Every structure is written in structure tokens, then in C-alpha cells.
Coordinates of C-alpha atoms in Angstrom, one line a residue:
Chain A
X17 CA 151.0 96.9 70.6
X18 CA 149.5 98.3 66.7
X19 CA 148.1 101.8 67.0
X20 CA 144.9 101.9 65.9
X21 CA 143.6 105.2 64.1
X22 CA 140.0 104.8 65.2
X23 CA 140.5 103.9 68.7
X24 CA 138.8 106.3 69.4
X25 CA 136.3 106.1 67.8
X26 CA 135.0 102.0 69.9
X27 CA 134.1 103.9 72.6
X28 CA 129.9 103.4 73.3
X29 CA 127.4 105.3 73.2
X30 CA 125.2 105.7 76.4
X31 CA 122.9 108.2 77.6
X32 CA 123.7 110.9 79.9
X33 CA 120.5 111.9 81.4
X34 CA 122.4 115.1 84.0
X35 CA 124.5 115.9 80.9
X36 CA 121.1 116.3 78.7
X37 CA 119.0 117.6 80.6
X38 CA 121.9 120.8 80.9
X39 CA 122.2 121.0 76.9
X40 CA 118.3 120.5 76.6
X41 CA 118.2 123.7 79.8
X42 CA 120.4 126.2 77.5
X43 CA 119.3 125.0 74.1
X44 CA 115.9 126.1 74.8
X45 CA 116.5 129.7 75.1
X46 CA 119.1 130.2 72.4
X47 CA 116.6 128.0 69.9
X48 CA 114.5 131.1 71.3
X49 CA 116.9 132.9 69.7
X50 CA 117.9 131.1 66.3
X51 CA 114.4 131.5 66.0
X52 CA 114.1 134.9 66.7
X53 CA 117.0 135.4 64.0
X54 CA 115.5 133.4 61.3
X55 CA 112.7 135.4 61.8
X56 CA 113.9 138.9 61.6
X57 CA 115.6 137.8 58.8
X58 CA 114.0 136.3 56.6
X59 CA 110.4 135.2 57.1
X60 CA 107.8 136.5 59.8
X61 CA 106.3 132.7 60.1
X62 CA 109.1 131.5 62.1
X63 CA 108.3 133.9 64.7
X64 CA 105.6 131.0 65.5
X65 CA 108.0 129.5 66.6
X66 CA 110.6 131.7 68.3
X67 CA 107.4 132.1 71.1
X68 CA 106.9 128.7 70.9
X69 CA 110.1 128.3 73.0
X70 CA 110.1 131.7 75.5
X71 CA 107.2 129.9 76.4
X72 CA 109.3 127.0 77.2
X73 CA 112.4 129.3 78.5
X74 CA 110.3 130.4 80.2
X75 CA 108.6 127.4 81.7
X76 CA 111.8 125.9 82.2
X77 CA 112.7 129.2 84.7
X78 CA 110.2 127.9 87.0
X79 CA 111.2 124.9 87.1
X80 CA 114.4 124.9 87.7
X81 CA 114.4 128.5 90.4
X82 CA 110.7 129.4 91.3
X83 CA 108.8 126.4 91.9
X84 CA 110.4 124.1 95.3
X85 CA 107.9 120.8 96.1
X86 CA 110.1 118.5 93.5
X87 CA 113.7 118.3 93.7
X88 CA 113.7 117.0 90.3
X89 CA 112.5 119.6 88.1
X90 CA 114.0 122.1 90.5
X91 CA 117.7 120.5 89.2
X92 CA 117.3 119.3 85.3
X93 CA 114.2 121.1 84.7
X94 CA 111.8 120.0 81.6
X95 CA 113.4 117.0 81.6
X96 CA 112.5 116.4 84.7
X97 CA 109.2 115.7 83.3
X98 CA 109.8 113.4 81.1
X99 CA 110.3 110.7 84.4
X100 CA 106.4 112.1 85.8
X101 CA 104.5 111.5 81.6
X102 CA 106.1 108.0 81.6
X103 CA 105.9 107.1 85.4
X104 CA 102.2 108.1 84.6
X105 CA 101.3 105.7 82.2
X106 CA 103.1 102.8 84.4
X107 CA 100.5 100.8 84.9
X108 CA 98.8 100.0 81.4
X109 CA 102.3 100.0 80.1
X110 CA 102.6 96.8 82.2
X111 CA 99.1 95.4 82.0
X112 CA 99.4 95.9 77.9
X113 CA 103.1 94.3 77.0
X114 CA 105.4 93.8 80.2
X115 CA 103.7 92.1 82.9
X116 CA 103.7 88.3 82.5
X117 CA 100.0 86.5 82.0
X118 CA 100.3 85.0 85.7
X119 CA 101.8 87.7 87.0
X120 CA 98.7 90.6 88.0
X121 CA 97.7 91.0 90.6
X122 CA 94.9 91.2 92.3
X123 CA 93.6 88.6 89.8
X124 CA 96.4 87.0 86.7
X125 CA 95.3 87.9 83.0
X126 CA 95.2 84.3 82.6
X127 CA 92.1 84.5 85.8
X128 CA 90.5 87.3 84.4
X129 CA 90.9 85.9 80.4
X130 CA 88.8 83.2 82.3
X131 CA 85.7 85.4 83.2
X132 CA 84.8 87.1 80.3
X133 CA 85.1 84.0 78.0
X134 CA 82.8 83.0 80.5
X135 CA 80.9 86.3 80.2
X136 CA 80.7 86.4 76.5
X137 CA 79.0 82.9 76.6
X138 CA 82.7 81.4 74.2
X139 CA 84.8 78.3 74.5
X140 CA 87.3 78.5 77.5
X141 CA 89.5 76.0 76.7
X142 CA 93.1 76.5 76.9
X143 CA 95.6 74.3 75.4
X144 CA 100.0 72.7 76.1
X145 CA 98.9 72.8 79.6
X146 CA 98.4 74.9 82.9
X147 CA 100.4 78.5 83.2
X148 CA 100.3 78.2 87.5
X149 CA 102.9 76.9 89.5
X150 CA 103.1 73.8 91.1
X151 CA 104.1 74.1 94.5
X152 CA 103.4 72.8 98.2
X153 CA 101.7 76.0 98.8
X154 CA 99.3 75.1 95.9
X155 CA 95.6 73.4 96.9
X156 CA 94.3 70.9 94.5
X157 CA 90.6 69.3 94.0
X158 CA 90.5 65.2 94.1
X159 CA 89.2 63.6 91.1
X160 CA 86.7 61.0 91.4
X161 CA 88.0 56.9 89.8
X162 CA 84.9 56.9 89.4
X163 CA 83.0 60.7 87.9
X164 CA 79.4 61.2 88.6
X165 CA 76.6 60.3 84.8
X166 CA 76.6 63.9 84.3
X167 CA 72.3 62.9 84.2
X168 CA 72.3 62.0 88.1
X169 CA 73.3 65.6 89.6
X170 CA 70.9 66.8 91.4
X171 CA 69.9 70.4 91.4
X172 CA 71.9 72.8 93.6
X173 CA 68.9 74.5 96.3
X174 CA 69.9 75.9 99.3
X175 CA 67.6 76.9 102.1
X176 CA 67.9 79.8 104.2
X177 CA 66.3 80.8 107.3
X178 CA 64.3 77.1 107.2
X179 CA 66.6 76.1 111.0
X180 CA 64.1 78.6 112.3
X181 CA 60.9 77.2 110.2
X182 CA 60.1 80.1 109.2
X183 CA 57.5 82.1 106.1
X184 CA 59.2 84.4 104.6
X185 CA 62.4 81.8 104.5
X186 CA 65.0 81.7 100.4
X187 CA 65.6 79.7 98.9
X188 CA 68.5 79.1 96.7
X189 CA 69.1 77.6 93.4
X190 CA 72.3 78.7 92.5
X191 CA 75.2 78.8 95.2
X192 CA 77.1 82.1 93.9
X193 CA 75.4 85.3 95.2
X194 CA 76.2 88.8 94.3
X195 CA 78.6 90.3 96.8
X196 CA 77.8 93.2 98.5
X197 CA 78.7 96.9 96.3
X198 CA 76.6 100.0 96.7
X199 CA 75.4 102.3 94.6
X200 CA 78.3 105.3 95.8
X201 CA 81.3 102.4 95.1
X202 CA 79.7 101.8 91.7
X203 CA 77.7 104.0 89.2
X204 CA 74.4 103.3 88.7
X205 CA 74.0 102.1 85.7
X206 CA 76.4 98.6 86.5
X207 CA 74.6 98.4 89.5
X208 CA 71.4 98.0 86.7
X209 CA 73.8 95.3 84.7
X210 CA 74.3 93.6 87.9
X211 CA 70.9 93.3 88.6
X212 CA 69.4 92.6 85.4
X213 CA 71.7 89.7 85.3
X214 CA 71.2 88.6 88.3
X215 CA 67.0 89.0 87.8
X216 CA 68.1 86.9 84.3
X217 CA 70.1 84.9 85.7
X218 CA 67.9 83.8 89.0
X219 CA 70.8 84.8 91.7
X220 CA 70.5 87.1 95.0
X221 CA 72.5 89.8 94.6
X222 CA 73.4 92.0 97.9
X223 CA 72.7 95.4 98.0
X224 CA 76.0 96.6 100.3
X225 CA 76.0 99.0 103.0
X226 CA 74.5 102.2 100.5
X227 CA 71.8 103.6 102.3
X228 CA 68.1 102.8 100.1
X229 CA 68.7 100.4 97.5
X230 CA 67.3 102.4 94.2
X231 CA 69.2 101.1 91.8
X232 CA 69.6 98.3 92.7
X233 CA 65.6 97.7 93.9
X234 CA 64.5 99.0 89.6
X235 CA 65.7 95.8 88.0
X236 CA 63.1 93.5 90.2
X237 CA 65.9 90.8 91.4
X238 CA 66.2 89.3 94.5
X239 CA 67.8 91.2 96.6
X240 CA 70.1 90.2 100.2
X241 CA 69.6 94.1 102.4
X242 CA 72.6 94.8 103.6
X243 CA 72.9 96.5 106.8
X244 CA 76.7 97.8 107.4
X245 CA 78.3 100.1 110.2
X246 CA 76.7 103.0 109.7
X247 CA 73.8 102.0 109.0
X248 CA 72.7 103.7 105.8
X249 CA 69.2 103.7 105.3
X250 CA 68.2 102.3 108.4
X251 CA 70.1 104.2 111.1
X252 CA 68.9 106.5 113.0
X253 CA 70.2 110.5 114.5
X254 CA 72.5 108.6 116.5
X255 CA 73.4 106.3 114.5
X256 CA 71.2 102.7 115.8
X257 CA 68.6 101.6 114.0
X258 CA 65.5 102.3 113.2
X259 CA 63.0 99.9 113.2
X260 CA 60.6 101.4 111.5
X261 CA 63.3 102.2 108.3
X262 CA 64.4 98.6 108.1
X263 CA 61.2 97.5 108.5
X264 CA 59.8 100.0 105.3
X265 CA 62.6 98.1 103.8
X266 CA 62.3 94.5 104.8
X267 CA 58.4 95.1 103.4
X268 CA 60.0 95.3 99.8
X269 CA 58.9 92.6 97.9
X270 CA 61.9 92.2 96.5
X271 CA 64.2 92.2 99.6
X272 CA 65.3 88.4 100.2
X273 CA 67.3 88.9 103.4
X274 CA 68.3 91.1 105.7
X275 CA 72.9 90.4 106.2
X276 CA 73.9 92.6 109.3
X277 CA 77.7 92.8 108.1
X278 CA 80.0 93.0 111.3
X279 CA 83.0 93.6 109.4
X280 CA 85.4 93.3 105.1
X281 CA 88.1 90.7 104.5
X282 CA 89.8 94.0 103.4
X283 CA 89.3 95.7 106.3
X284 CA 88.3 94.1 108.9
X285 CA 87.8 96.3 112.3
X286 CA 87.9 99.5 110.0
X287 CA 84.4 101.0 108.9
X288 CA 83.2 101.0 104.7
X289 CA 85.0 104.1 103.3
X290 CA 83.9 106.3 100.1
X291 CA 85.8 108.8 98.9
X292 CA 84.2 112.1 98.6
X293 CA 86.0 112.4 94.7
X294 CA 82.6 109.7 94.8
X295 CA 79.5 111.2 96.6
X296 CA 76.8 113.1 94.3
X297 CA 73.5 114.7 96.1
X298 CA 71.8 112.0 94.8
X299 CA 74.3 109.1 97.8
X300 CA 75.0 112.1 100.1
X301 CA 70.4 112.3 100.5
X302 CA 69.9 108.2 100.3
X303 CA 72.7 108.2 102.7
X304 CA 72.0 111.0 104.8
X305 CA 75.8 112.1 105.0
X306 CA 77.2 115.8 104.1
X307 CA 79.1 116.4 100.5
X308 CA 82.2 117.1 99.8
X309 CA 84.2 114.9 102.7
X310 CA 85.1 111.1 102.6
X311 CA 82.1 108.9 104.3
X312 CA 83.5 106.7 106.8
X313 CA 81.4 104.4 109.1
X314 CA 82.2 103.3 112.0
X315 CA 84.2 100.2 112.8
X316 CA 81.7 98.6 114.9
X317 CA 78.0 99.1 115.5
X318 CA 76.5 101.1 118.9
X319 CA 74.7 97.7 119.8
X320 CA 76.8 95.5 120.0
X321 CA 79.5 96.1 122.2
X322 CA 79.3 92.4 124.0
X323 CA 78.8 88.9 122.6
X324 CA 75.0 89.0 124.1
X325 CA 74.1 92.1 122.6
X326 CA 76.0 91.9 119.4
X327 CA 73.3 88.5 119.2
X328 CA 70.5 90.0 120.5
X329 CA 71.4 92.5 117.2
X330 CA 70.5 89.9 115.4
X331 CA 67.2 88.3 117.2
X332 CA 66.1 92.2 117.0
X333 CA 66.7 92.5 113.5
X334 CA 65.2 88.9 113.5
X335 CA 62.1 89.7 115.2
X336 CA 61.7 93.3 112.5
X337 CA 62.3 92.4 109.3
X338 CA 60.4 89.0 109.3
X339 CA 63.5 87.6 107.7
X340 CA 65.8 85.5 106.9
X341 CA 68.9 87.6 108.8
X342 CA 72.7 85.8 108.1
X343 CA 75.7 88.3 109.2
X344 CA 79.0 89.3 107.1
X345 CA 82.7 89.1 108.8
X346 CA 86.3 88.2 108.1
X347 CA 87.1 86.2 111.0
X348 CA 90.4 87.8 113.0
X349 CA 90.3 86.9 116.8
X350 CA 89.4 83.0 117.3
X351 CA 88.9 82.6 120.9
X352 CA 86.2 86.2 120.2
X353 CA 84.5 84.3 117.3
X354 CA 84.2 81.3 119.3
X355 CA 82.4 82.4 122.2
X356 CA 80.0 84.3 120.0
X357 CA 79.9 81.0 118.6
X358 CA 79.0 79.2 122.2
X359 CA 77.0 82.9 122.9
X360 CA 74.8 82.0 120.5
X361 CA 73.7 78.4 121.5
X362 CA 73.2 79.6 124.6
X363 CA 71.4 82.0 124.2
X364 CA 69.2 79.9 121.4
X365 CA 69.3 82.6 119.2
X366 CA 71.6 81.9 115.9
X367 CA 71.6 84.4 112.6
X368 CA 70.7 81.5 109.0
X369 CA 73.5 82.3 108.2
X370 CA 77.6 82.7 108.3
X371 CA 79.3 84.4 106.4
X372 CA 82.6 84.6 106.0
X373 CA 85.1 87.3 103.7
X374 CA 88.7 86.1 103.3
X375 CA 91.3 88.8 103.4
X376 CA 91.7 89.0 100.4
X377 CA 88.4 90.5 99.3
X378 CA 87.9 93.0 97.1
X379 CA 87.1 96.7 98.3
X380 CA 86.2 100.6 96.5
X381 CA 88.9 102.1 98.5
X382 CA 90.6 100.4 101.9
X383 CA 93.3 101.8 103.9
X384 CA 96.8 99.5 102.2
X385 CA 97.8 98.2 105.7
X386 CA 94.1 97.2 106.1
X387 CA 94.2 95.8 103.1
X388 CA 97.4 93.6 103.2
X389 CA 97.8 92.7 107.0
X390 CA 94.4 92.8 108.6
X391 CA 92.8 89.1 108.5
X392 CA 92.4 86.2 107.3
X393 CA 92.3 84.6 104.3
X394 CA 89.8 82.1 102.9
X395 CA 91.2 79.2 102.7
X396 CA 92.7 78.9 106.9
X397 CA 89.1 81.1 107.5
X398 CA 86.5 78.6 106.5
X399 CA 88.1 74.9 107.6
X400 CA 89.3 76.9 111.6
X401 CA 85.0 78.8 111.3
X402 CA 83.3 75.7 109.9
X403 CA 85.5 72.5 112.5
X404 CA 83.9 75.1 115.7
X405 CA 80.8 75.2 114.7
X406 CA 80.4 71.5 114.3
X407 CA 82.8 71.6 117.7
X408 CA 80.0 72.8 119.6
X409 CA 77.4 71.2 117.4
X410 CA 75.3 74.2 115.6
X411 CA 77.0 73.4 111.8
X412 CA 72.9 72.5 111.2
X413 CA 71.4 75.6 112.8
X414 CA 73.1 77.4 110.1
X415 CA 74.7 77.8 106.7
X416 CA 77.9 79.0 106.0
X417 CA 78.8 81.2 103.1
X418 CA 82.1 82.6 102.8
X419 CA 83.6 85.5 100.2
X420 CA 87.2 86.1 98.7
X421 CA 88.7 86.0 95.1
X422 CA 86.0 83.1 93.9
X423 CA 85.5 84.0 90.4
X424 CA 86.3 80.7 89.1
X425 CA 84.8 77.6 89.7
X426 CA 87.8 76.4 91.0
X427 CA 87.9 77.8 93.5
X428 CA 84.7 78.5 93.9
X429 CA 84.4 73.6 94.7
X430 CA 87.2 74.4 97.0
X431 CA 85.2 76.9 99.6
X432 CA 83.0 74.0 99.6
X433 CA 84.5 71.2 100.1
X434 CA 85.8 73.7 102.7
X435 CA 82.2 73.7 104.6
X436 CA 81.1 76.9 102.4
X437 CA 76.8 75.8 101.7
X438 CA 77.1 79.4 98.9
X439 CA 79.5 82.1 97.2
X440 CA 80.0 85.3 97.2
X441 CA 81.6 87.1 94.6
X442 CA 82.0 91.1 93.4
X443 CA 84.8 91.0 91.8
X444 CA 84.0 88.2 89.0
X445 CA 80.7 90.1 88.4
X446 CA 82.4 93.5 87.8
X447 CA 84.8 90.8 85.5
X448 CA 81.8 90.0 84.2
X449 CA 80.5 93.1 83.5
X450 CA 83.7 94.8 81.7
X451 CA 86.4 95.9 84.9
X452 CA 89.6 95.5 82.9
X453 CA 91.4 96.3 86.6
X454 CA 92.4 99.7 86.7
X455 CA 92.6 99.6 89.8
X456 CA 91.1 103.3 90.0
X457 CA 88.2 102.5 91.8
X458 CA 88.7 105.3 94.6
X459 CA 88.8 108.2 92.1
X460 CA 85.5 108.3 90.5
X461 CA 87.7 107.7 86.9
X462 CA 86.8 104.5 86.9
X463 CA 87.3 104.2 82.5
X464 CA 84.9 101.7 82.6
X465 CA 82.5 103.8 84.1
X466 CA 81.7 100.5 87.0
X467 CA 83.3 102.4 89.7
X468 CA 82.4 105.4 88.6
X469 CA 79.1 108.7 88.6
X470 CA 80.9 110.4 85.5
X471 CA 77.7 110.5 83.2
X472 CA 80.9 111.0 80.3
X473 CA 82.4 107.3 81.7
X474 CA 79.1 105.1 82.7
X475 CA 78.1 106.1 79.5
X476 CA 79.5 103.4 77.3
X477 CA 78.8 101.0 80.1
X478 CA 75.1 100.0 78.3
X479 CA 72.8 97.6 81.2
X480 CA 70.4 95.4 78.9
X481 CA 74.7 94.2 77.2
X482 CA 76.2 93.8 80.1
X483 CA 73.1 92.2 82.4
X484 CA 73.5 90.0 79.8
X485 CA 76.9 89.1 80.5
X486 CA 76.2 88.2 83.8
X487 CA 73.7 85.6 82.3
X488 CA 76.0 84.5 80.4
X489 CA 79.2 84.3 83.4
X490 CA 75.6 82.3 85.3
X491 CA 75.7 79.7 83.1
X492 CA 78.9 79.3 81.5
X493 CA 79.5 79.0 85.8
X494 CA 76.8 75.8 85.4
X495 CA 77.7 73.9 82.8
X496 CA 81.5 73.6 84.3
X497 CA 80.3 73.1 88.0
X498 CA 78.2 69.8 86.6
X499 CA 81.8 69.0 84.7
X500 CA 83.4 69.1 88.9
X501 CA 80.1 67.6 89.8
X502 CA 80.3 64.2 88.2
X503 CA 84.5 64.9 88.3
X504 CA 84.7 65.1 91.6
X505 CA 82.5 62.6 91.6
X506 CA 79.5 63.6 92.9
X507 CA 75.8 64.2 93.3
X508 CA 75.8 67.3 93.5
X509 CA 77.7 70.2 95.8
X510 CA 76.0 69.3 98.6
X511 CA 78.1 65.7 98.9
X512 CA 80.9 68.3 98.0
X513 CA 83.6 67.9 101.4
X514 CA 86.7 68.5 102.6
X515 CA 88.8 64.9 101.4
X516 CA 88.3 66.7 97.8
X517 CA 90.2 68.8 98.8
X518 CA 94.6 68.6 98.5
X519 CA 96.8 70.3 100.8
X520 CA 99.7 68.8 102.0
X521 CA 99.8 68.7 104.9
X522 CA 96.0 70.1 106.1
X523 CA 93.9 67.6 103.8
Chain B
X5 CA 96.3 116.3 84.6
X6 CA 97.1 117.3 87.8
X7 CA 93.6 121.1 88.5
X8 CA 93.3 121.7 91.1
X9 CA 89.5 123.7 91.4
X10 CA 90.8 127.4 92.2
X11 CA 88.2 129.5 94.4
X12 CA 85.1 131.0 93.8
X13 CA 86.5 134.6 95.3
X14 CA 89.9 134.3 92.5
X15 CA 87.3 133.1 90.1
X16 CA 85.0 135.9 90.2
X17 CA 88.0 138.3 89.9
X18 CA 89.6 135.8 87.2
X19 CA 86.3 135.7 85.8
X20 CA 86.8 140.5 84.9
X21 CA 89.7 139.7 83.0
X22 CA 88.5 137.2 80.8
X23 CA 86.4 138.8 79.7
X24 CA 88.3 142.4 79.5
X25 CA 91.6 139.9 77.2
X26 CA 88.2 138.6 75.1
X27 CA 86.9 141.5 73.9
X28 CA 89.5 142.8 72.6
X29 CA 91.5 139.9 71.0
X30 CA 87.2 139.5 69.6
X31 CA 87.2 142.3 68.0
X32 CA 91.3 142.1 67.1
X33 CA 90.2 138.9 65.0
X34 CA 87.4 141.3 63.4
X35 CA 89.0 144.0 62.4
X36 CA 91.6 140.6 60.6
X37 CA 89.4 139.2 59.5
X38 CA 87.2 141.6 57.2
X39 CA 90.1 143.2 56.8
X40 CA 90.3 146.6 57.5
X41 CA 93.1 149.5 56.6
X42 CA 95.7 149.3 59.6
X43 CA 94.8 145.1 59.4
X44 CA 96.1 145.3 55.7
X45 CA 98.9 147.5 56.5
X46 CA 100.5 145.8 59.2
X47 CA 100.3 142.2 57.3
X48 CA 101.8 143.7 54.6
X49 CA 104.4 145.3 56.8
X50 CA 105.1 142.0 58.6
X51 CA 104.6 139.9 54.9
X52 CA 102.3 137.7 56.0
X53 CA 99.6 138.8 53.8
X54 CA 96.9 137.7 53.2
X55 CA 97.7 134.0 54.9
X56 CA 99.5 134.8 58.3
X57 CA 96.3 137.6 58.4
X58 CA 94.5 134.3 58.0
X59 CA 96.0 132.0 60.8
X60 CA 96.5 135.2 63.6
X61 CA 93.4 135.7 63.4
X62 CA 92.3 132.1 63.8
X63 CA 94.4 131.9 67.0
X64 CA 92.7 135.4 68.1
X65 CA 89.3 134.1 68.1
X66 CA 90.3 130.9 70.1
X67 CA 91.6 132.2 72.6
X68 CA 89.0 134.9 72.5
X69 CA 86.3 131.5 73.3
X70 CA 88.8 130.1 75.0
X71 CA 88.7 132.9 77.6
X72 CA 85.0 132.5 78.0
X73 CA 84.9 128.6 78.6
X74 CA 84.9 127.8 82.1
X75 CA 87.0 125.0 81.5
X76 CA 89.8 126.2 79.1
X77 CA 90.3 129.9 81.2
X78 CA 94.1 129.3 81.6
X79 CA 95.0 127.8 77.4
X80 CA 93.5 130.7 76.5
X81 CA 95.2 132.4 78.2
X82 CA 98.2 131.4 77.2
X83 CA 97.0 131.3 73.7
X84 CA 96.2 134.6 74.0
X85 CA 99.8 136.2 75.5
X86 CA 101.5 133.7 72.8
X87 CA 99.9 136.1 70.1
X88 CA 100.8 139.0 72.1
X89 CA 104.4 138.3 72.1
X90 CA 104.2 137.2 68.2
X91 CA 102.7 141.9 68.4
X92 CA 105.7 142.4 71.5
X93 CA 108.4 141.1 68.5
X94 CA 106.2 142.6 65.4
X95 CA 106.6 146.1 67.0
X96 CA 109.5 146.7 68.1
X97 CA 111.2 145.3 64.6
X98 CA 109.3 145.7 62.0
X99 CA 106.4 147.8 63.4
X100 CA 107.2 150.4 65.3
X101 CA 104.8 151.9 68.1
X102 CA 102.7 154.5 66.0
X103 CA 100.7 151.8 63.9
X104 CA 99.8 153.9 60.5
X105 CA 99.1 157.2 63.0
X106 CA 97.3 155.6 65.0
X107 CA 98.6 157.5 67.9
X108 CA 99.6 154.5 69.8
X109 CA 95.8 152.4 70.7
X110 CA 96.8 149.2 68.9
X111 CA 100.4 149.0 71.4
X112 CA 97.9 149.9 74.7
X113 CA 95.3 147.4 73.0
X114 CA 98.3 144.9 73.3
X115 CA 99.9 145.7 76.9
X116 CA 95.7 146.1 78.7
X117 CA 95.8 141.8 76.9
X118 CA 99.4 140.8 78.1
X119 CA 98.3 142.5 81.7
X120 CA 95.3 140.6 81.7
X121 CA 96.5 137.1 80.3
X122 CA 99.7 137.1 82.5
X123 CA 97.1 137.6 85.1
X124 CA 94.7 135.3 84.3
X125 CA 97.3 132.6 84.3
X126 CA 98.4 133.9 87.9
X127 CA 95.6 133.6 89.6
X128 CA 94.4 130.0 87.6
X129 CA 98.6 129.4 88.2
X130 CA 97.4 125.6 90.6
X131 CA 95.8 124.5 87.0
X132 CA 99.2 124.1 85.2
X133 CA 101.0 120.5 86.4
X134 CA 103.9 121.1 87.6
X135 CA 105.3 117.9 88.1
X136 CA 102.5 116.2 91.0
X137 CA 101.8 112.6 90.2
X138 CA 98.8 111.1 90.8
X139 CA 99.5 109.4 93.9
X140 CA 97.7 106.8 95.4

């Protein structure tokens, strides 16, 4: 073996963070001392650096020897702050640089971009091929060999309340409805942008369970007033329904439909949640709750403890409001839902629609387990509900709606094919008005000013501009609907049925 | 940055120190800006005349303004204490404690500011980042 003089120089260079921290920890006071000498010997200006390093020495001493909460800071000192600093911008870095276009949750960049392009009214064609995985779980729409001509298509029209022969029935002109988002969950600018957009696009909007819908009413769009389990806005002191307040709200000309919320896909079996960070003086007044603590709605309506009581409660709301009344729930125990339907049949009282919320639905704030692990996803729940309704022979007594990540026309058509009559979407519209999926809805720090009450953050949300985005989103979807209906060989959205679906082993 | 609410009682207590420190720092800055005889003497001794005098005066005024704010008094205290550390170094190394025969007045003022700023930093300690990360 020949001896190489440079063998010792061939080792690889690695960063040993532990050694680095030791060097830094002893280096900081030494640097302070070094600049102290420079300042003494040459120029007093060096003492600017001396003072800075004295501070760092003190800070590092606190990290190493005083504070007890963070083991990393105790063991490594100021270098460990690098970890916290970099970690704190991890979500941004992942979204900007490191996550693939199909990877982010709940909506991938591919899905979001689709909405962004629609809301800006620009071309949404993509190149080369689908970014999605094609596997055995994939659900697809089946097209027809003989597409319809676009001229022969019929316009969408759905009358809510016609089954009861209601005088104040409401006719939907568009299958998409802005889903329940309260003032509280969203800031006032976002609410007004959505409401103005709904007015421009001629679609229906749900107020959410946020009490008196002050900002929703401002833009004069058609509204669904939602009664949550806490009954904000229509509440007696003891949490039961206030008949006078409900009648008062129902008398607003903008309020076209009433919806009773039993459960929500993102947190089924649990009431609404508004974190204390987001409770302003105005919200505490509109909802009649104290400031400074989280608003946790009860998990059920005090009136609705049995199927009979539930159906009677629906009847009561119908009688007081004289408007179409729907219910919203996330499917859990099927036999309970079946019993509810059978009770409706026995008592001959039906809500005007049932809205099924999929477990993948969104929320401003919910416990993680409830978001992740409870409730049935929409494509599992919807066929079951449809089948139950048909089996009980009551499908023609009410309308069926659904919600759960219904942001693009593909998913919406799948739901319509499974039996839904109309679609609820919330996050689709949030994306349309500029949501960047920063996932801070529960912190009052939404960088786009949508789910915050911070005036500084809301200032960037221009109501008129974002209202136009909502309108563009709807118009772009409309164009896509026409293409899709024609491609599926149907004449209208009402004709869609499960023959249009493909799912291995199911359809 | 993680900031926690400071109790009202503590805030009132802190304001006393904030005002004391801000007044002394403000007066010191004013003396340097108009160029009183003492300040000329000090900065000539430190060989920082006139640039250093103006720089220190600017930092002192900034610290005084920050001390009188509601949002960042703790940062003002850090800045003020920093200037005072420089002052300690100056007195120990170059100036001595009886500057221009003032009978230790300057050093006394310095001690008051040091005490006040340390008190402010201590009272507002929960507003400094200690490595808490945003947990969700």
C-alpha cells in the first residue's frame, strides 16, 4: 500500500450541531470580550458590537441555565432557536417549495388552481395529462357515446317547498349554494364579498349559525337562515327556540329558506366552535354570549331528543317561519336516520330538504379527531341516504342536498349523479375570494383577511373585486356544466343518475 | 412572535418605570443634540465627536419613544439598557465617575435608567420569545 501524504485531508465535511452549539455558546462571551478590547484600544465604536454580544451572552445564559421549559434550549442554547425559527415557517416553505401539486391537504394546488382560474375568469385548460392517481378507488363519471347538442339543454330549476304546496316556496336557479359560514367564523368583508357575489351570480347563500345575519343582509342576496344547536339569533335564555325572534327573521324579504343544523361533517356529534381570539364585541352582542371565552355550541337541540320530537320541531319551525325548512346533518348511525325518515313518514311531516354533510367538510375550528375520524364521507353517505329515501318511498317528498369538498364540477356532478338535487360548497367560494389555504381560520390571523376580524388584515379584501370573483366562479362553472351535461348525454342536471358513475364494485 | 397579555396591575407599575426612563433618556438625547458643554467633553474624550454623539442621541430618542408606546415598551427598554451598557463601559474605561466635575450626577442618572429598564424587561418578560412555537 502506498502512503498518501493527503490521506488525512480526505474525510467528509459534516455539520455536527452539538459541537457547533458548544462553539457558539463559548464563542459569544469571547466575542463580547474581544470587541471590548478592540473598543478600549482602538475606537469606542467597537463597543456597539460589544454591547450586542453582551446581550446575546445574557440571553444564552438564560436559555442554558435559567429557563426549564425547553430541553433543546437548555442543552444547546441559542443555536436551538434555529430549529424553532425554521420550523415556524415550515408550512409556508412546504406550500411554496416542497409539496407537490397534488399533495397538499385538504385541497391540492391542482384543485385550488382550478378554482382560482375560474374565479379570475381565465382559461382553465391543462396540458399533457391528469395529475391524479388512477387506481381502483377512483370514482369517475361515465360519458355517453352520443353527446347532446348544447342547444337542446334545459336550464336548471329546483323548487324547494313545492311538495308542501308552500306559498313561499323558493326556486333555485343554480345548483350550487354558498354553504353555511357565519359572521364570526368569517370577517365582515368576506361575508359581504360573498353575499354581493351571490347577488350578482343569482345564487342562494347560507348564513351559518352566527346569530342575526347583519352583514349577510346588507347585500340583498337570497339567504338560507341557519338555526344551529345554540340557536344564535333565535334563542331564548334557556337555549330553546324563540318563536318571536324566528318569525322576525323569517319576515326579512331576503330570507327565503330556513335550515336546522343537526350536525356538521367536520365535527359531527359536536356543536359549533368559535375560538375566543375571534370574538369581538359586535359578535358577542349578535350572538348574545360573553367575550373572552370560546363559544362552544351544545351538541344537540334541547328540543330534539327523540325522532318524534325532532320531526315535531321541524314542523314547529315550518309553521312559525312559513318558509321552506330544511335540515342539515352528517350521516352517522344509519338506523337512527332510517328511524327519523320512518317517523317523518308516519307523522306525514317532512322537511323541505335534507342536506347531507360529508365528513370531509370544512370548518373554521374543530377538534382534530372529530375532523379526521367521525362521520361518513359524502360519497359513502349520499348513496345510502338516497337508497333509504327511495326504499321508504319518500324520495319525492323532499329535496336532497349535499356538501363536502364540492369545489369543482367533477365532484359536484358525481354527487348529483348519486341523487343530490343541489350542492352546498363553502370552501370553493373561499378559494374564489382569495383563500390560500394557510390553515389559520381558528386563529384570527388569516393572511387573506377572510377568517379574521383584524381590521388591518381585512383591509386587503376588496369587497367589490372579490364579489366579481364569486360571479366569475359561478359563470365558469356554468360553462363547464353545459359541457359536462352534453358529454354525459343528458339534457339537464335533473337527468343525472347513477348510470353516469363508475366505481369498481359499486356502480 | 409569541406575545402574552401582561396583567393590568403589572402594566401600571411598569408605566412608572417607563416614564422615568423615557424622561431621563429624552433629556440625555436633547443635551447631545444641542451639544452642551458636558456632552462635547464626553464625546471628545471617547473620540466619537460629533458622529458618535448624534448616533447615541438618535438611539436614546428612539428608546424614549418606544418606552412611551403601548406595544413595544419592552423593546425600548432593551435598547435603552443597551445604550446604558455602553455608558458603563465608557465610565469604567475612559470617563471615570465624576464627569466634568458634576459630582456623579451623570452616573446617578445612568443607574436610575439601568434599574428602570431592567425592571421593565422583567415585568414584560412574558413578551420576549423564549422558544415557544405556535402549537395547533
